[in-house]
């Protein structure tokens, strides 16, 4: 998992500002939600339940142990060894998939130099080193040493050796970044309060991360990073940090920060290092360093073209979306007569008699449900990402076993993916979407992402676009929450995250998708309905912005086994939830994508626009009426579609009718894409989920244009852009509504 | 029909240069071709033949008389009256369609002022008018007078009153445009050699036209021109001519041009006005005017927001693409048993017993075949566009009659369209594609354009993308050419336009699609396989760049009836060809789009690149090998797909298998779109058919980038752009090939 996590500060005495920013970053976003109508449950619940039972916590634990045994930084030999592990699992004759392949891209990564380690030091005016920050984390469990533990660094930060106190008010020479115990450890910082004595971050822990602004391989935007692809000159790439940057632990940050002089930093910037944070410039007269000391930062990061692999494992779908009754022969002969009495509608997925119909005789399926996670980590990455991969492997084992036994095959194809180089900027997944753009846009039903599967063991947490809400609700209602005496995951979830839906009443609150993991290119670039599923915190027990050892060398198997999820029951719960969602999407006759739930989002965005921007827009003679009309048309068309689905489900649906309907459901998300809406926002073309600046929870193009126009005069180009964004939105919503109407009405 | 037809010249003495340019413009472009495999002929040939017989030349003639009775400039009352005529025909209870609606856009048009007519005059230094060009054409048949005949003008040329002789060598103040008898009349220009005594252009005839550089409503690029849409400030619109411009007749042009002095114009610029064309500056000393006279041009054109309508007529498809055997009941009940012996594969389209299955009970069809033409003309527009609309109405009458009788309904939906404001820049069709972008991209099978249906009566002429070649060939082979003793349209066609195909041998040559009519937004913006069909000239008999009265007030019913197509047998031939193509596309079980014919285009583009650019590219270390590989992958995948189609056709296809295959065929054209490939070329995103500068018949992005890089240094940004364009192309071709492979292979 990759966070955008720049904590900026000015190198030198006043280096460590910007602390409060992180808190805002990790506030949980709001989404929209709904309980699944039962009409979508026509997959085989017996098979589903059996799969749920077979998903085994102890096997997930063993997977995790194996996956996180060695540090496996993207493109390292250990990363490559995991590629082989995945291929071996997915090609296993007893529990493998139909096929599995690795594909490799040549991508631009960034590494610290082995020969010249990055360094942060306090130096005297004569150049004597008075103090040096740690260059690696303390080896507390025997796992933090050795050549494969990459020292802390800020990937893609340029090399350089800035040295300064905070004299140049407006010329920042370098950036130091640390994680404050107030933000990550609920204020605790001593050795006996932190790992290995608790789950908290030890004083020497340093959070690594990528500081690249966009995602995808930096040299090949919009093009797959194949060896022959056009590459930008690295010197001209935009989105890299402009100045040297280095992360340090709070142990070292305390020494720098608590010795600063000057005015106090704002209250929101204060932390738990046990001193009053000052803004500088310069060190206190009576502190650890002479007042005229400076901070010297030496960064020797290097850009390198490296091979990074994705691994894809395929289960071919049996038929999509029609029916193939038990005992029906294959397709090589003439169409057989149907049994004289109308066959009852088959209750579930293609439940094939063993060895009766071989996969090769089945009609080729052209609808894909994708399920992925990245494989690369910063160090051992037991939580991030191996907790997700451990779940992925257990899920693929259970499904692969059924497949090899010949007792099950999904209606639609399932594509499992293990992405490379996510930590550097969602690179493997982005390159994949660039390479298979057309195929995926035509045929992908949904993308399920399970990156960190367990942040903590309190509750489910899901993010996604509105059409996936219903299927996550349906799945989570059928699965017991761990250790809660039969309470369902859904009923537990609603205790932690909930909202009042105008349509459904109190429901769990689904978060919206940013760009924190590999779902980003799927939803923002391709318009494929996507989701991210995990188990997470009880916020009454911790305010840590993320699990404390995130991106450090302390994120190890032992950490998970002892502190995050002893017994692995939360991992199992995620495996069951994501597995059930996967099965429902791949096996249901009618796609369980409830597109009418988009109406609730549109309505709430509209209301926010009316309440917060309406007066301002009116002052500039910009009317929201066309937007109101467009939202109403969408709601009308979606409601009518729901009724048609109900009617069709009560009747005996014709396979082509189902196909046409499912195409409407699958493609709805695509209709919100407009590659010309925000040309400056690389990859972002979904008019509802592009990045939004400002606080009004409304349509991002409108919100951003309004922010920019706010202080310009009547009739400025910025106000014209507001009107243009409004029109783009209206056209997208009207176009979306048009695709939901009965197809014969043109 | 709209040509890009700027014949530039400098106002004043040297006004009339640029003559040769037109010849180049109208050279017939080359395409690629193939005879249809017979496997695609599973529509009901009996019904098809009956439709062919019912298409009636005399009814087309009557349609044309009615359509062209009045001038019907876009948005005029007469244009609006034709909207009503179309609605009435398409809603006729005996011969109408399932539904018909008009939809209106508010678009920016340009008109001359009624109060202040545009004027071109020769004036003395003291301002005395020595000579005035005609302000309207001569009323030769009683149809060239009256208030509804718009005076000749250059639409979107700005108002202004430039006056000059050619002293300012590099500062052109205005442009006069005329059509030389050498280009339009095979050199003839006298009254007794021209209309009404022949089909040739009379001396007073003036070609109107739009001088807007792009297409679509100028104020709403990429947005439908609905009343509420964002509109650009007209003063900031790009693509309008920068200086006043006015077209004149060759009668007047002769007086200006034959009085010029100075050096002779180049040989290629000489024409048939009976004098040596000079470059100026100034008038001859012994000519009609004092040598210091000047030409004064007064243009009073005005921009106006006007309502312009499209009319859409729908025939709902019965089922797509599966089978519905004769006598099968509708879909409201349970699935009926099939007849015990496997039903023979139905030979054709849904041949419904009368009154047995009402349209509303049929499964809604979500695949559209579009057939359109514009409705607006410059004056009476008997040829342009009414010859196409007359055919459209006859075709819709015959199909509507079958429909109302209940004896036929196509598999796929048919959408007939009458576009508004094409002459101003393909406005109605472009706004339609902007409004229904998603729906059309998801579901449109093909677009058939029949604008001018008969330029002349010698031979068929077709333009289109490679996948439509086979269906046009198949149709044209089954229809007799008029008055040629049973020779087929195909066999006649090949005598006039042919090429040697590496795959098929000698075949008729299909032209490629530019932006001359309403197909442009469909192919370039949406990636929908498109074609344009007409009857045209015997080039051994005329070198006229287009039929002589094009865009003049002499393009009348009498002109067509007497000179262009007496007896209307060529109109009938076009109705039959386009009708047969329409039926084949809408009724065939397997879509008759032969996507593997794209391989021939790719191969020829590749060879042109290798032969003409290979050495140059090598000098800049740019390899064509990835492109070669991509073309080979496409050919391989397309060939394998052909084999799968054959196999499937020999077996008994499952409806879903057919659907999946047809989706691959329908969507192939879409895979060549990349909205980020040429952001500066408005609407053009098809990487194979974007406008190409330069003479090498290869991939346009590559060709254009090479032209621009040619004279820059090694390693320049222009050469980087060449490499980028090559990568864009490789990704598109690899992506296209990926969609043609068996869908289960991901």
Coordinates of C-alpha atoms in Angstrom, one line a residue, chain A residues 222-224 228-230 312 314 316 319-322 324 331-340 342 363-368 413 415 432 434-436 438-440 442-443 525 626 651-657 659-660 663-664 667-668 670-671 675-676 685 720 723-724 727-728 731 735 738-741 743-746, chain B residues 222-224 228-230 312 314 316 319-324 331-340 342 363-368 413 415 432 434-436 438-440 442-443 525 626 651-657 659-660 663-664 667 670-671 675-676 685 720 723-724 727-728 731 735 738-741 743-746:
Chain A
X222 CA -0.1 6.1 -21.0
X223 CA 2.2 3.5 -22.6
X224 CA 3.1 0.1 -21.2
X228 CA 10.8 -0.9 -27.0
X229 CA 8.4 1.7 -25.7
X230 CA 9.1 5.4 -26.0
X312 CA -1.6 -13.4 -13.7
X314 CA -6.7 -17.4 -14.9
X316 CA -11.7 -19.6 -17.5
X319 CA -20.3 -19.5 -19.9
X320 CA -21.4 -15.9 -19.6
X321 CA -24.0 -15.0 -18.8
X322 CA -26.4 -17.6 -20.0
X324 CA -25.8 -24.3 -18.9
X331 CA -20.9 -27.0 -27.9
X332 CA -19.3 -29.2 -30.5
X333 CA -22.6 -30.7 -31.7
X334 CA -25.9 -29.4 -32.9
X335 CA -28.1 -27.5 -30.5
X336 CA -29.9 -30.2 -28.5
X337 CA -33.6 -30.2 -27.9
X338 CA -34.5 -28.7 -24.6
X339 CA -36.3 -31.0 -22.2
X340 CA -40.0 -30.8 -23.0
X342 CA -39.5 -25.8 -19.4
X363 CA -17.9 -21.5 -24.9
X364 CA -15.1 -19.0 -24.4
X365 CA -16.1 -16.5 -21.7
X366 CA -15.4 -12.8 -22.5
X367 CA -16.2 -11.3 -19.1
X368 CA -13.5 -11.0 -16.5
X413 CA -13.5 -15.7 -16.1
X415 CA -8.1 -13.2 -13.3
X432 CA -1.1 -3.7 -17.2
X434 CA -2.0 0.6 -20.3
X435 CA -1.2 -2.6 -22.2
X436 CA -4.7 -4.1 -22.1
X438 CA -9.2 -2.0 -24.9
X439 CA -9.7 -5.5 -23.8
X440 CA -10.3 -4.5 -20.2
X442 CA -14.7 -4.0 -23.2
X443 CA -14.8 -6.9 -20.9
X525 CA -8.2 5.4 -16.0
X626 CA -29.4 21.3 -16.0
X651 CA -39.8 -14.5 -15.6
X652 CA -37.5 -17.0 -17.2
X653 CA -34.8 -14.9 -18.7
X654 CA -33.4 -15.4 -22.1
X655 CA -29.6 -15.7 -22.1
X656 CA -29.3 -12.8 -24.5
X657 CA -31.6 -10.6 -22.5
X659 CA -26.3 -10.5 -21.5
X660 CA -27.8 -7.2 -22.7
X663 CA -23.7 -5.2 -20.4
X664 CA -25.6 -2.2 -19.2
X667 CA -20.5 -0.5 -18.7
X668 CA -22.3 2.1 -16.6
X670 CA -17.4 3.5 -18.2
X671 CA -19.9 6.2 -19.1
X675 CA -10.4 11.7 -21.1
X676 CA -10.7 15.4 -22.0
X685 CA -10.8 10.7 -16.3
X720 CA -15.9 29.9 -18.0
X723 CA -19.4 26.4 -16.7
X724 CA -17.4 24.0 -18.9
X727 CA -21.5 20.9 -19.0
X728 CA -19.0 18.0 -19.0
X731 CA -23.3 15.4 -20.6
X735 CA -25.1 9.9 -21.3
X738 CA -29.1 7.1 -21.8
X739 CA -27.3 3.8 -21.5
X740 CA -29.5 2.7 -18.6
X741 CA -32.8 3.1 -20.6
X743 CA -31.9 -0.5 -25.3
X744 CA -34.6 -0.4 -28.0
X745 CA -35.5 3.2 -27.3
X746 CA -32.1 4.2 -28.7
Chain B
X222 CA -16.8 17.9 -27.5
X223 CA -20.1 18.9 -25.9
X224 CA -23.6 18.6 -27.4
X228 CA -27.6 25.0 -21.4
X229 CA -24.2 23.8 -22.7
X230 CA -21.1 25.8 -22.1
X312 CA -34.1 9.9 -36.1
X314 CA -35.9 3.7 -35.5
X316 CA -36.3 -1.9 -33.3
X319 CA -33.1 -10.1 -31.3
X320 CA -29.4 -9.8 -31.4
X321 CA -27.6 -11.8 -32.4
X322 CA -29.2 -15.1 -31.6
X323 CA -31.8 -17.0 -33.4
X324 CA -35.6 -16.8 -33.1
X331 CA -40.5 -13.6 -24.3
X332 CA -43.2 -12.9 -21.8
X333 CA -43.7 -16.5 -20.9
X334 CA -41.4 -19.2 -19.8
X335 CA -38.8 -20.6 -22.2
X336 CA -40.7 -22.9 -24.5
X337 CA -39.4 -26.4 -25.4
X338 CA -37.6 -26.5 -28.7
X339 CA -39.0 -28.8 -31.3
X340 CA -37.7 -32.3 -30.6
X342 CA -32.9 -30.0 -33.6
X363 CA -36.2 -8.9 -26.4
X364 CA -34.9 -5.4 -26.6
X365 CA -32.0 -5.2 -29.1
X366 CA -28.9 -3.4 -28.1
X367 CA -27.0 -3.3 -31.3
X368 CA -27.6 -0.4 -33.7
X413 CA -32.0 -2.2 -34.5
X415 CA -31.4 3.9 -36.8
X432 CA -25.4 13.6 -32.0
X434 CA -21.2 14.1 -28.6
X435 CA -24.6 13.6 -26.9
X436 CA -24.7 9.8 -27.2
X438 CA -21.2 6.2 -24.6
X439 CA -24.3 4.5 -26.0
X440 CA -22.9 4.6 -29.5
X442 CA -20.9 0.5 -26.7
X443 CA -23.5 -0.6 -29.2
X525 CA -14.3 10.5 -32.9
X626 CA 8.3 -3.5 -32.8
X651 CA -21.2 -26.1 -36.3
X652 CA -24.4 -25.0 -34.8
X653 CA -23.5 -21.8 -33.0
X654 CA -24.7 -21.0 -29.6
X655 CA -26.3 -17.5 -29.4
X656 CA -23.8 -16.4 -26.8
X657 CA -20.9 -17.6 -28.7
X659 CA -22.6 -12.6 -29.5
X660 CA -19.1 -12.8 -28.1
X663 CA -18.7 -8.1 -30.1
X664 CA -15.1 -8.8 -31.1
X667 CA -15.4 -3.4 -31.2
X670 CA -12.8 1.1 -31.3
X671 CA -9.4 -0.4 -30.3
X675 CA -7.8 10.3 -27.5
X676 CA -4.3 11.2 -26.3
X685 CA -8.4 9.9 -32.4
X720 CA 11.2 12.0 -29.5
X723 CA 9.3 7.6 -31.2
X724 CA 6.3 8.4 -29.1
X727 CA 4.9 3.5 -29.5
X728 CA 1.3 4.7 -29.6
X731 CA 0.3 -0.3 -28.4
X735 CA -4.1 -4.0 -28.1
X738 CA -5.3 -8.9 -28.1
X739 CA -9.0 -8.3 -28.5
X740 CA -9.1 -10.6 -31.5
X741 CA -7.6 -13.6 -29.7
X743 CA -11.5 -14.4 -25.2
X744 CA -10.6 -17.1 -22.7
X745 CA -6.9 -16.5 -23.1
X746 CA -7.2 -13.1 -21.5

